[in-house]
């Protein structure tokens, strides 16, 4: 068998991980949640959870990946005993399902980039969104996006993923910074900043039972955790570097970029004739970026150009995330089944495309909800929880030894890491999983019944 691939440079690994982290989660979930859950107060909770939950879990995925040099299924087979050997499947399954609809949404983002280029954002954002989703056009944009994912992943770790993220990640940062500066000149920017940045402690006190799980779920999704992406990417690391340092850079950049998106989105919304109540009423996720934001772009100076740049940037961000999910599944076929990269990528890409077709074709978004509830709210949390329990409580020595390889005096920090996994991570994830299971049951039975 050919030698397993590795990253060419340290920067390559970090940029690939940042590319994975920065995606639709930063754009369509983050600003809305900040707004809905009390502005800067949500930010404080979110940052605390990133530190206490997100950071320890990203380190678990990194250590498991680097220790085993394997995809998630192979990695758990290698270090696991008994039924633990099988938890790698949760990751691969989650990746498979999530990519199938992530690509559909990315296809809509592509379509909205084209609307911008055509000067075509509608004053009635809801009607335009309704016309965009569902039907053959939506299947087509899904196909175009998946083809791009297949192309990048097919070229492999160095010539495909590493090469492309070196272009994509700087482009995302530069374009967003430019947009944020322009957004600051819009007429209602001051009012928007006040809404986005001033903590409303009353809101947080009244809603903390919903804020905590929302912030934790956001922290997981935005850092690409629970899907084995970070296991897989770390498995291509050759040497023993300081994983904690890399994690700080990755988490820091993802958070900074999410924050910057808010600096673009809120001035645009507030200057585009939308009030806070309208924005909240339109809802999160799809509604936020496709309805509220695009409608606002139709109302502000140079809105079409701005919108094209914005949605173009989001397309790039979605692509650099989608390739990381695809790589999880492809690496499984390469490592465990001995399939060559190109046929593995074509096969997986095609199957995931087909799996996403119902989501793309169905304009009611019901399929999207079902996929999203199952994969994002259940599988992703479950995978992370099981892995945190396994390393935190069972394979503690393995974790500490591997993390310690690139860190000279791990000592008390290592103990703190293990205890963070044992109690705060496990407790939070169990609570979220419970709440999400109830939510998923209600959402799905609502759709079916
Ligand atoms: N982190 C990505 C985002 O913010 C989503 C993602 C989740 C990507 C899990 C890969 C794995 O959009
Ligand atoms: Na993210």
PDB file of C-alpha atoms in Angstrom, residues 62-363:
ATOM      1  CA  UNK A  62      -6.385  15.975  17.771  1.00  0.00           C
ATOM      2  CA  UNK A  63      -4.662  13.515  20.101  1.00  0.00           C
ATOM      3  CA  UNK A  64      -6.698  10.524  18.925  1.00  0.00           C
ATOM      4  CA  UNK A  65      -6.019  11.386  15.289  1.00  0.00           C
ATOM      5  CA  UNK A  66      -2.316  11.964  15.688  1.00  0.00           C
ATOM      6  CA  UNK A  67      -1.831   8.919  17.914  1.00  0.00           C
ATOM      7  CA  UNK A  68      -3.484   6.507  15.511  1.00  0.00           C
ATOM      8  CA  UNK A  69      -2.778   8.058  12.080  1.00  0.00           C
ATOM      9  CA  UNK A  70      -6.194   6.835  11.087  1.00  0.00           C
ATOM     10  CA  UNK A  71      -9.694   7.879  10.032  1.00  0.00           C
ATOM     11  CA  UNK A  72     -12.224   7.902  12.923  1.00  0.00           C
ATOM     12  CA  UNK A  73     -13.432   4.328  12.382  1.00  0.00           C
ATOM     13  CA  UNK A  74      -9.894   2.970  12.148  1.00  0.00           C
ATOM     14  CA  UNK A  75      -8.716   5.150  15.016  1.00  0.00           C
ATOM     15  CA  UNK A  76     -11.314   3.831  17.432  1.00  0.00           C
ATOM     16  CA  UNK A  77     -10.767   0.287  16.216  1.00  0.00           C
ATOM     17  CA  UNK A  78      -7.107   0.731  17.082  1.00  0.00           C
ATOM     18  CA  UNK A  79      -7.424   2.241  20.557  1.00  0.00           C
ATOM     19  CA  UNK A  80     -10.831   0.904  21.531  1.00  0.00           C
ATOM     20  CA  UNK A  81     -11.738  -2.180  23.469  1.00  0.00           C
ATOM     21  CA  UNK A  82     -15.097  -3.944  23.254  1.00  0.00           C
ATOM     22  CA  UNK A  83     -17.989  -1.830  22.012  1.00  0.00           C
ATOM     23  CA  UNK A  84     -15.854   1.322  22.154  1.00  0.00           C
ATOM     24  CA  UNK A  85     -14.277   0.074  18.937  1.00  0.00           C
ATOM     25  CA  UNK A  86     -17.449   0.921  17.135  1.00  0.00           C
ATOM     26  CA  UNK A  87     -17.980   4.567  18.111  1.00  0.00           C
ATOM     27  CA  UNK A  88     -15.970   5.739  15.111  1.00  0.00           C
ATOM     28  CA  UNK A  89     -19.008   4.891  13.027  1.00  0.00           C
ATOM     29  CA  UNK A  90     -21.031   7.626  14.720  1.00  0.00           C
ATOM     30  CA  UNK A  91     -18.596  10.180  13.313  1.00  0.00           C
ATOM     31  CA  UNK A  92     -18.581   8.858   9.786  1.00  0.00           C
ATOM     32  CA  UNK A  93     -22.361   8.564   9.736  1.00  0.00           C
ATOM     33  CA  UNK A  94     -22.791  12.115  11.040  1.00  0.00           C
ATOM     34  CA  UNK A  95     -20.404  13.420   8.382  1.00  0.00           C
ATOM     35  CA  UNK A  96     -22.226  11.580   5.655  1.00  0.00           C
ATOM     36  CA  UNK A  97     -25.627  12.996   6.582  1.00  0.00           C
ATOM     37  CA  UNK A  98     -24.449  16.518   7.359  1.00  0.00           C
ATOM     38  CA  UNK A  99     -22.554  16.921   4.096  1.00  0.00           C
ATOM     39  CA  UNK A 100     -25.607  15.850   2.107  1.00  0.00           C
ATOM     40  CA  UNK A 101     -27.604  18.875   3.265  1.00  0.00           C
ATOM     41  CA  UNK A 102     -24.696  21.247   3.902  1.00  0.00           C
ATOM     42  CA  UNK A 103     -24.105  21.010   0.167  1.00  0.00           C
ATOM     43  CA  UNK A 104     -27.727  21.848  -0.606  1.00  0.00           C
ATOM     44  CA  UNK A 105     -27.529  24.992   1.507  1.00  0.00           C
ATOM     45  CA  UNK A 106     -24.192  25.870  -0.062  1.00  0.00           C
ATOM     46  CA  UNK A 107     -25.909  25.533  -3.440  1.00  0.00           C
ATOM     47  CA  UNK A 108     -28.422  28.191  -2.394  1.00  0.00           C
ATOM     48  CA  UNK A 109     -25.550  30.405  -1.268  1.00  0.00           C
ATOM     49  CA  UNK A 110     -24.061  30.014  -4.737  1.00  0.00           C
ATOM     50  CA  UNK A 111     -27.414  30.960  -6.242  1.00  0.00           C
ATOM     51  CA  UNK A 112     -27.542  34.090  -4.069  1.00  0.00           C
ATOM     52  CA  UNK A 113     -24.057  35.026  -5.249  1.00  0.00           C
ATOM     53  CA  UNK A 114     -25.413  34.918  -8.786  1.00  0.00           C
ATOM     54  CA  UNK A 115     -28.446  37.029  -7.778  1.00  0.00           C
ATOM     55  CA  UNK A 116     -25.991  39.646  -6.527  1.00  0.00           C
ATOM     56  CA  UNK A 117     -24.029  39.610  -9.771  1.00  0.00           C
ATOM     57  CA  UNK A 118     -27.322  40.051 -11.648  1.00  0.00           C
ATOM     58  CA  UNK A 119     -28.413  42.896  -9.334  1.00  0.00           C
ATOM     59  CA  UNK A 120     -31.358  40.770  -8.437  1.00  0.00           C
ATOM     60  CA  UNK A 121     -32.064  40.749  -4.666  1.00  0.00           C
ATOM     61  CA  UNK A 122     -35.820  40.981  -4.185  1.00  0.00           C
ATOM     62  CA  UNK A 123     -37.574  43.408  -1.850  1.00  0.00           C
ATOM     63  CA  UNK A 124     -39.674  40.437  -0.747  1.00  0.00           C
ATOM     64  CA  UNK A 125     -36.954  38.174   0.620  1.00  0.00           C
ATOM     65  CA  UNK A 126     -39.310  35.387   1.645  1.00  0.00           C
ATOM     66  CA  UNK A 127     -40.783  35.060  -1.846  1.00  0.00           C
ATOM     67  CA  UNK A 128     -37.342  34.941  -3.435  1.00  0.00           C
ATOM     68  CA  UNK A 129     -36.156  32.314  -0.966  1.00  0.00           C
ATOM     69  CA  UNK A 130     -39.257  30.232  -1.681  1.00  0.00           C
ATOM     70  CA  UNK A 131     -38.508  30.409  -5.395  1.00  0.00           C
ATOM     71  CA  UNK A 132     -34.866  29.438  -4.839  1.00  0.00           C
ATOM     72  CA  UNK A 133     -35.371  26.358  -2.706  1.00  0.00           C
ATOM     73  CA  UNK A 134     -36.836  23.162  -4.070  1.00  0.00           C
ATOM     74  CA  UNK A 135     -37.064  21.936  -7.625  1.00  0.00           C
ATOM     75  CA  UNK A 136     -34.471  21.191 -10.275  1.00  0.00           C
ATOM     76  CA  UNK A 137     -32.505  24.430  -9.870  1.00  0.00           C
ATOM     77  CA  UNK A 138     -31.776  23.562  -6.270  1.00  0.00           C
ATOM     78  CA  UNK A 139     -30.687  20.052  -7.306  1.00  0.00           C
ATOM     79  CA  UNK A 140     -28.409  21.607  -9.918  1.00  0.00           C
ATOM     80  CA  UNK A 141     -26.653  24.007  -7.533  1.00  0.00           C
ATOM     81  CA  UNK A 142     -26.260  21.112  -5.065  1.00  0.00           C
ATOM     82  CA  UNK A 143     -24.606  19.123  -7.880  1.00  0.00           C
ATOM     83  CA  UNK A 144     -22.271  21.990  -8.802  1.00  0.00           C
ATOM     84  CA  UNK A 145     -21.165  22.410  -5.226  1.00  0.00           C
ATOM     85  CA  UNK A 146     -20.580  18.681  -4.697  1.00  0.00           C
ATOM     86  CA  UNK A 147     -18.561  18.589  -7.911  1.00  0.00           C
ATOM     87  CA  UNK A 148     -16.270  21.264  -6.470  1.00  0.00           C
ATOM     88  CA  UNK A 149     -15.909  19.286  -3.239  1.00  0.00           C
ATOM     89  CA  UNK A 150     -15.075  16.128  -5.188  1.00  0.00           C
ATOM     90  CA  UNK A 151     -12.496  17.989  -7.271  1.00  0.00           C
ATOM     91  CA  UNK A 152     -10.626  19.357  -4.247  1.00  0.00           C
ATOM     92  CA  UNK A 153     -10.685  16.158  -2.185  1.00  0.00           C
ATOM     93  CA  UNK A 154      -9.801  14.044  -5.220  1.00  0.00           C
ATOM     94  CA  UNK A 155      -6.470  15.859  -5.515  1.00  0.00           C
ATOM     95  CA  UNK A 156      -5.501  14.699  -2.043  1.00  0.00           C
ATOM     96  CA  UNK A 157      -4.178  16.223   1.151  1.00  0.00           C
ATOM     97  CA  UNK A 158      -1.338  18.346  -0.203  1.00  0.00           C
ATOM     98  CA  UNK A 159      -2.353  19.155  -3.764  1.00  0.00           C
ATOM     99  CA  UNK A 160      -6.082  19.359  -3.069  1.00  0.00           C
ATOM    100  CA  UNK A 161      -6.961  20.376   0.472  1.00  0.00           C
ATOM    101  CA  UNK A 162      -3.764  22.099   1.604  1.00  0.00           C
ATOM    102  CA  UNK A 163      -3.338  23.972  -1.674  1.00  0.00           C
ATOM    103  CA  UNK A 164      -6.924  25.186  -1.763  1.00  0.00           C
ATOM    104  CA  UNK A 165      -7.156  26.309   1.873  1.00  0.00           C
ATOM    105  CA  UNK A 166      -4.019  28.407   1.441  1.00  0.00           C
ATOM    106  CA  UNK A 167      -6.024  30.421  -1.080  1.00  0.00           C
ATOM    107  CA  UNK A 168      -9.467  30.181   0.485  1.00  0.00           C
ATOM    108  CA  UNK A 169      -8.798  31.050   4.133  1.00  0.00           C
ATOM    109  CA  UNK A 170      -6.879  34.298   3.449  1.00  0.00           C
ATOM    110  CA  UNK A 171      -9.547  35.228   0.892  1.00  0.00           C
ATOM    111  CA  UNK A 172     -12.319  34.741   3.459  1.00  0.00           C
ATOM    112  CA  UNK A 173     -10.486  36.902   6.012  1.00  0.00           C
ATOM    113  CA  UNK A 174      -9.689  39.719   3.576  1.00  0.00           C
ATOM    114  CA  UNK A 175     -13.157  39.825   2.006  1.00  0.00           C
ATOM    115  CA  UNK A 176     -14.937  39.806   5.371  1.00  0.00           C
ATOM    116  CA  UNK A 177     -12.687  42.509   6.780  1.00  0.00           C
ATOM    117  CA  UNK A 178     -13.417  44.663   3.728  1.00  0.00           C
ATOM    118  CA  UNK A 179     -17.150  44.076   4.090  1.00  0.00           C
ATOM    119  CA  UNK A 180     -17.039  44.939   7.795  1.00  0.00           C
ATOM    120  CA  UNK A 181     -15.289  48.224   7.060  1.00  0.00           C
ATOM    121  CA  UNK A 182     -17.801  49.165   4.380  1.00  0.00           C
ATOM    122  CA  UNK A 183     -20.697  48.107   6.614  1.00  0.00           C
ATOM    123  CA  UNK A 184     -19.406  50.534   9.238  1.00  0.00           C
ATOM    124  CA  UNK A 185     -20.152  53.423   6.854  1.00  0.00           C
ATOM    125  CA  UNK A 186     -23.804  52.473   6.394  1.00  0.00           C
ATOM    126  CA  UNK A 187     -26.380  54.918   7.820  1.00  0.00           C
ATOM    127  CA  UNK A 188     -27.573  52.858  10.798  1.00  0.00           C
ATOM    128  CA  UNK A 189     -24.290  51.241  11.767  1.00  0.00           C
ATOM    129  CA  UNK A 190     -24.200  52.873  15.196  1.00  0.00           C
ATOM    130  CA  UNK A 191     -27.597  51.544  16.174  1.00  0.00           C
ATOM    131  CA  UNK A 192     -26.598  48.102  14.877  1.00  0.00           C
ATOM    132  CA  UNK A 193     -23.419  47.999  16.930  1.00  0.00           C
ATOM    133  CA  UNK A 194     -25.365  48.952  20.037  1.00  0.00           C
ATOM    134  CA  UNK A 195     -27.717  46.026  19.470  1.00  0.00           C
ATOM    135  CA  UNK A 196     -24.934  43.573  18.658  1.00  0.00           C
ATOM    136  CA  UNK A 197     -22.388  44.582  21.253  1.00  0.00           C
ATOM    137  CA  UNK A 198     -24.106  45.750  24.397  1.00  0.00           C
ATOM    138  CA  UNK A 199     -24.778  42.982  26.912  1.00  0.00           C
ATOM    139  CA  UNK A 200     -28.318  42.728  28.144  1.00  0.00           C
ATOM    140  CA  UNK A 201     -27.829  40.936  31.396  1.00  0.00           C
ATOM    141  CA  UNK A 202     -31.574  40.810  31.989  1.00  0.00           C
ATOM    142  CA  UNK A 203     -32.037  38.703  28.860  1.00  0.00           C
ATOM    143  CA  UNK A 204     -29.402  36.261  29.927  1.00  0.00           C
ATOM    144  CA  UNK A 205     -30.772  35.883  33.455  1.00  0.00           C
ATOM    145  CA  UNK A 206     -34.274  35.263  32.139  1.00  0.00           C
ATOM    146  CA  UNK A 207     -33.266  32.804  29.432  1.00  0.00           C
ATOM    147  CA  UNK A 208     -30.226  30.980  30.646  1.00  0.00           C
ATOM    148  CA  UNK A 209     -31.828  27.545  30.277  1.00  0.00           C
ATOM    149  CA  UNK A 210     -32.124  28.134  26.557  1.00  0.00           C
ATOM    150  CA  UNK A 211     -28.930  30.149  26.202  1.00  0.00           C
ATOM    151  CA  UNK A 212     -26.631  27.498  27.654  1.00  0.00           C
ATOM    152  CA  UNK A 213     -27.561  24.646  25.319  1.00  0.00           C
ATOM    153  CA  UNK A 214     -27.758  27.024  22.364  1.00  0.00           C
ATOM    154  CA  UNK A 215     -24.293  28.382  23.064  1.00  0.00           C
ATOM    155  CA  UNK A 216     -22.853  24.901  23.606  1.00  0.00           C
ATOM    156  CA  UNK A 217     -24.373  23.539  20.409  1.00  0.00           C
ATOM    157  CA  UNK A 218     -23.055  26.542  18.520  1.00  0.00           C
ATOM    158  CA  UNK A 219     -19.581  26.026  20.003  1.00  0.00           C
ATOM    159  CA  UNK A 220     -19.541  22.428  18.777  1.00  0.00           C
ATOM    160  CA  UNK A 221     -20.862  23.044  15.323  1.00  0.00           C
ATOM    161  CA  UNK A 222     -18.661  26.037  14.680  1.00  0.00           C
ATOM    162  CA  UNK A 223     -15.499  24.179  15.686  1.00  0.00           C
ATOM    163  CA  UNK A 224     -16.386  21.169  13.489  1.00  0.00           C
ATOM    164  CA  UNK A 225     -16.434  18.874  16.507  1.00  0.00           C
ATOM    165  CA  UNK A 226     -18.175  15.543  16.930  1.00  0.00           C
ATOM    166  CA  UNK A 227     -17.764  14.517  13.330  1.00  0.00           C
ATOM    167  CA  UNK A 228     -14.226  13.262  13.339  1.00  0.00           C
ATOM    168  CA  UNK A 229     -12.966  16.070  11.118  1.00  0.00           C
ATOM    169  CA  UNK A 230     -10.295  17.041  13.608  1.00  0.00           C
ATOM    170  CA  UNK A 231      -9.377  13.375  14.166  1.00  0.00           C
ATOM    171  CA  UNK A 232      -8.918  12.949  10.445  1.00  0.00           C
ATOM    172  CA  UNK A 233      -6.993  16.180   9.871  1.00  0.00           C
ATOM    173  CA  UNK A 234      -4.680  15.474  12.828  1.00  0.00           C
ATOM    174  CA  UNK A 235      -4.053  11.975  11.488  1.00  0.00           C
ATOM    175  CA  UNK A 236      -2.117  13.565   8.612  1.00  0.00           C
ATOM    176  CA  UNK A 237       0.289  15.270  11.011  1.00  0.00           C
ATOM    177  CA  UNK A 238       3.772  13.876  10.669  1.00  0.00           C
ATOM    178  CA  UNK A 239       5.706  15.302  13.592  1.00  0.00           C
ATOM    179  CA  UNK A 240       4.786  15.955  17.180  1.00  0.00           C
ATOM    180  CA  UNK A 241       3.873  19.563  17.512  1.00  0.00           C
ATOM    181  CA  UNK A 242       2.244  21.515  20.253  1.00  0.00           C
ATOM    182  CA  UNK A 243      -1.391  20.684  19.623  1.00  0.00           C
ATOM    183  CA  UNK A 244      -2.645  23.056  22.302  1.00  0.00           C
ATOM    184  CA  UNK A 245      -0.983  25.999  20.552  1.00  0.00           C
ATOM    185  CA  UNK A 246      -2.505  25.003  17.221  1.00  0.00           C
ATOM    186  CA  UNK A 247      -5.903  24.662  18.889  1.00  0.00           C
ATOM    187  CA  UNK A 248      -5.669  28.185  20.332  1.00  0.00           C
ATOM    188  CA  UNK A 249      -4.983  29.615  16.869  1.00  0.00           C
ATOM    189  CA  UNK A 250      -7.788  27.634  15.244  1.00  0.00           C
ATOM    190  CA  UNK A 251     -10.383  28.411  17.905  1.00  0.00           C
ATOM    191  CA  UNK A 252      -9.296  32.066  18.028  1.00  0.00           C
ATOM    192  CA  UNK A 253      -9.601  32.572  14.277  1.00  0.00           C
ATOM    193  CA  UNK A 254     -12.969  30.835  14.060  1.00  0.00           C
ATOM    194  CA  UNK A 255     -14.326  33.033  16.834  1.00  0.00           C
ATOM    195  CA  UNK A 256     -12.862  36.214  15.370  1.00  0.00           C
ATOM    196  CA  UNK A 257     -14.394  35.448  11.999  1.00  0.00           C
ATOM    197  CA  UNK A 258     -17.812  34.686  13.476  1.00  0.00           C
ATOM    198  CA  UNK A 259     -17.632  37.967  15.349  1.00  0.00           C
ATOM    199  CA  UNK A 260     -16.719  39.847  12.156  1.00  0.00           C
ATOM    200  CA  UNK A 261     -19.709  38.386  10.336  1.00  0.00           C
ATOM    201  CA  UNK A 262     -21.894  40.106  12.925  1.00  0.00           C
ATOM    202  CA  UNK A 263     -20.124  43.374  12.213  1.00  0.00           C
ATOM    203  CA  UNK A 264     -21.215  42.977   8.586  1.00  0.00           C
ATOM    204  CA  UNK A 265     -24.680  41.509   9.041  1.00  0.00           C
ATOM    205  CA  UNK A 266     -26.175  43.846  11.636  1.00  0.00           C
ATOM    206  CA  UNK A 267     -25.256  47.170   9.993  1.00  0.00           C
ATOM    207  CA  UNK A 268     -26.607  45.802   6.693  1.00  0.00           C
ATOM    208  CA  UNK A 269     -29.849  44.670   8.330  1.00  0.00           C
ATOM    209  CA  UNK A 270     -30.359  47.858  10.300  1.00  0.00           C
ATOM    210  CA  UNK A 271     -29.627  50.038   7.295  1.00  0.00           C
ATOM    211  CA  UNK A 272     -31.824  47.975   5.011  1.00  0.00           C
ATOM    212  CA  UNK A 273     -35.104  48.951   6.619  1.00  0.00           C
ATOM    213  CA  UNK A 274     -35.403  45.991   8.960  1.00  0.00           C
ATOM    214  CA  UNK A 275     -36.117  46.367  12.644  1.00  0.00           C
ATOM    215  CA  UNK A 276     -34.965  43.984  15.363  1.00  0.00           C
ATOM    216  CA  UNK A 277     -38.461  42.558  15.580  1.00  0.00           C
ATOM    217  CA  UNK A 278     -38.488  41.766  11.831  1.00  0.00           C
ATOM    218  CA  UNK A 279     -35.139  40.051  12.054  1.00  0.00           C
ATOM    219  CA  UNK A 280     -36.147  37.924  14.997  1.00  0.00           C
ATOM    220  CA  UNK A 281     -39.505  37.119  13.396  1.00  0.00           C
ATOM    221  CA  UNK A 282     -37.855  35.939  10.196  1.00  0.00           C
ATOM    222  CA  UNK A 283     -36.006  33.379  12.217  1.00  0.00           C
ATOM    223  CA  UNK A 284     -32.585  31.845  12.350  1.00  0.00           C
ATOM    224  CA  UNK A 285     -30.678  29.649   9.958  1.00  0.00           C
ATOM    225  CA  UNK A 286     -31.913  29.917   6.393  1.00  0.00           C
ATOM    226  CA  UNK A 287     -34.171  32.836   7.171  1.00  0.00           C
ATOM    227  CA  UNK A 288     -31.441  34.985   8.555  1.00  0.00           C
ATOM    228  CA  UNK A 289     -29.055  34.998   5.640  1.00  0.00           C
ATOM    229  CA  UNK A 290     -31.315  34.235   2.695  1.00  0.00           C
ATOM    230  CA  UNK A 291     -34.366  36.251   3.652  1.00  0.00           C
ATOM    231  CA  UNK A 292     -33.457  39.073   6.017  1.00  0.00           C
ATOM    232  CA  UNK A 293     -29.986  39.791   4.732  1.00  0.00           C
ATOM    233  CA  UNK A 294     -30.731  39.507   1.027  1.00  0.00           C
ATOM    234  CA  UNK A 295     -33.803  41.707   1.474  1.00  0.00           C
ATOM    235  CA  UNK A 296     -31.602  44.265   3.212  1.00  0.00           C
ATOM    236  CA  UNK A 297     -29.100  44.095   0.350  1.00  0.00           C
ATOM    237  CA  UNK A 298     -31.906  45.176  -1.985  1.00  0.00           C
ATOM    238  CA  UNK A 299     -32.282  48.362   0.074  1.00  0.00           C
ATOM    239  CA  UNK A 300     -28.792  49.703   0.684  1.00  0.00           C
ATOM    240  CA  UNK A 301     -26.269  51.549  -1.506  1.00  0.00           C
ATOM    241  CA  UNK A 302     -24.224  49.145  -3.653  1.00  0.00           C
ATOM    242  CA  UNK A 303     -26.259  46.347  -2.106  1.00  0.00           C
ATOM    243  CA  UNK A 304     -25.958  43.976  -5.076  1.00  0.00           C
ATOM    244  CA  UNK A 305     -22.181  44.228  -5.235  1.00  0.00           C
ATOM    245  CA  UNK A 306     -21.967  43.905  -1.491  1.00  0.00           C
ATOM    246  CA  UNK A 307     -24.281  40.911  -1.541  1.00  0.00           C
ATOM    247  CA  UNK A 308     -22.344  39.193  -4.312  1.00  0.00           C
ATOM    248  CA  UNK A 309     -19.107  39.620  -2.352  1.00  0.00           C
ATOM    249  CA  UNK A 310     -20.790  38.471   0.851  1.00  0.00           C
ATOM    250  CA  UNK A 311     -22.425  35.356  -0.589  1.00  0.00           C
ATOM    251  CA  UNK A 312     -19.301  34.644  -2.637  1.00  0.00           C
ATOM    252  CA  UNK A 313     -17.291  34.667   0.576  1.00  0.00           C
ATOM    253  CA  UNK A 314     -19.817  32.366   2.208  1.00  0.00           C
ATOM    254  CA  UNK A 315     -19.551  29.969  -0.747  1.00  0.00           C
ATOM    255  CA  UNK A 316     -15.809  29.763  -0.242  1.00  0.00           C
ATOM    256  CA  UNK A 317     -16.235  29.255   3.503  1.00  0.00           C
ATOM    257  CA  UNK A 318     -18.776  26.492   2.902  1.00  0.00           C
ATOM    258  CA  UNK A 319     -16.441  24.788   0.427  1.00  0.00           C
ATOM    259  CA  UNK A 320     -13.510  24.768   2.842  1.00  0.00           C
ATOM    260  CA  UNK A 321     -15.807  23.173   5.462  1.00  0.00           C
ATOM    261  CA  UNK A 322     -17.432  20.677   3.111  1.00  0.00           C
ATOM    262  CA  UNK A 323     -14.084  19.280   1.948  1.00  0.00           C
ATOM    263  CA  UNK A 324     -13.213  18.483   5.560  1.00  0.00           C
ATOM    264  CA  UNK A 325     -16.405  16.499   6.065  1.00  0.00           C
ATOM    265  CA  UNK A 326     -15.860  14.650   2.796  1.00  0.00           C
ATOM    266  CA  UNK A 327     -12.299  13.822   3.822  1.00  0.00           C
ATOM    267  CA  UNK A 328     -13.582  11.986   6.921  1.00  0.00           C
ATOM    268  CA  UNK A 329     -15.591   9.559   4.817  1.00  0.00           C
ATOM    269  CA  UNK A 330     -13.007   9.268   2.051  1.00  0.00           C
ATOM    270  CA  UNK A 331     -10.192   8.568   4.530  1.00  0.00           C
ATOM    271  CA  UNK A 332     -12.278   5.727   5.915  1.00  0.00           C
ATOM    272  CA  UNK A 333     -12.474   4.068   2.478  1.00  0.00           C
ATOM    273  CA  UNK A 334      -8.778   4.620   1.827  1.00  0.00           C
ATOM    274  CA  UNK A 335      -7.517   3.385   5.215  1.00  0.00           C
ATOM    275  CA  UNK A 336      -9.937   0.593   5.970  1.00  0.00           C
ATOM    276  CA  UNK A 337     -11.013  -0.628   2.560  1.00  0.00           C
ATOM    277  CA  UNK A 338      -7.860   0.005   0.562  1.00  0.00           C
ATOM    278  CA  UNK A 339      -9.716   2.001  -2.100  1.00  0.00           C
ATOM    279  CA  UNK A 340      -7.663   4.542  -4.056  1.00  0.00           C
ATOM    280  CA  UNK A 341      -8.378   8.210  -3.374  1.00  0.00           C
ATOM    281  CA  UNK A 342      -9.911   9.157  -6.715  1.00  0.00           C
ATOM    282  CA  UNK A 343     -12.447   6.321  -6.953  1.00  0.00           C
ATOM    283  CA  UNK A 344     -13.183   6.686  -3.216  1.00  0.00           C
ATOM    284  CA  UNK A 345     -13.909  10.397  -3.664  1.00  0.00           C
ATOM    285  CA  UNK A 346     -16.071   9.875  -6.742  1.00  0.00           C
ATOM    286  CA  UNK A 347     -18.037   7.116  -5.085  1.00  0.00           C
ATOM    287  CA  UNK A 348     -18.626   8.917  -1.788  1.00  0.00           C
ATOM    288  CA  UNK A 349     -19.330  12.206  -3.546  1.00  0.00           C
ATOM    289  CA  UNK A 350     -21.948  10.613  -5.756  1.00  0.00           C
ATOM    290  CA  UNK A 351     -23.661   8.759  -2.941  1.00  0.00           C
ATOM    291  CA  UNK A 352     -23.748  11.846  -0.727  1.00  0.00           C
ATOM    292  CA  UNK A 353     -25.080  13.889  -3.639  1.00  0.00           C
ATOM    293  CA  UNK A 354     -27.900  11.392  -4.188  1.00  0.00           C
ATOM    294  CA  UNK A 355     -28.658  11.315  -0.477  1.00  0.00           C
ATOM    295  CA  UNK A 356     -29.034  15.106  -0.553  1.00  0.00           C
ATOM    296  CA  UNK A 357     -31.334  15.193  -3.594  1.00  0.00           C
ATOM    297  CA  UNK A 358     -34.566  14.875  -1.557  1.00  0.00           C
ATOM    298  CA  UNK A 359     -33.434  17.792   0.594  1.00  0.00           C
ATOM    299  CA  UNK A 360     -32.642  19.856  -2.497  1.00  0.00           C
ATOM    300  CA  UNK A 361     -35.800  18.983  -4.388  1.00  0.00           C
ATOM    301  CA  UNK A 362     -38.182  19.472  -1.506  1.00  0.00           C
ATOM    302  CA  UNK A 363     -39.080  23.144  -1.228  1.00  0.00           C
TER     303      UNK A 363
END
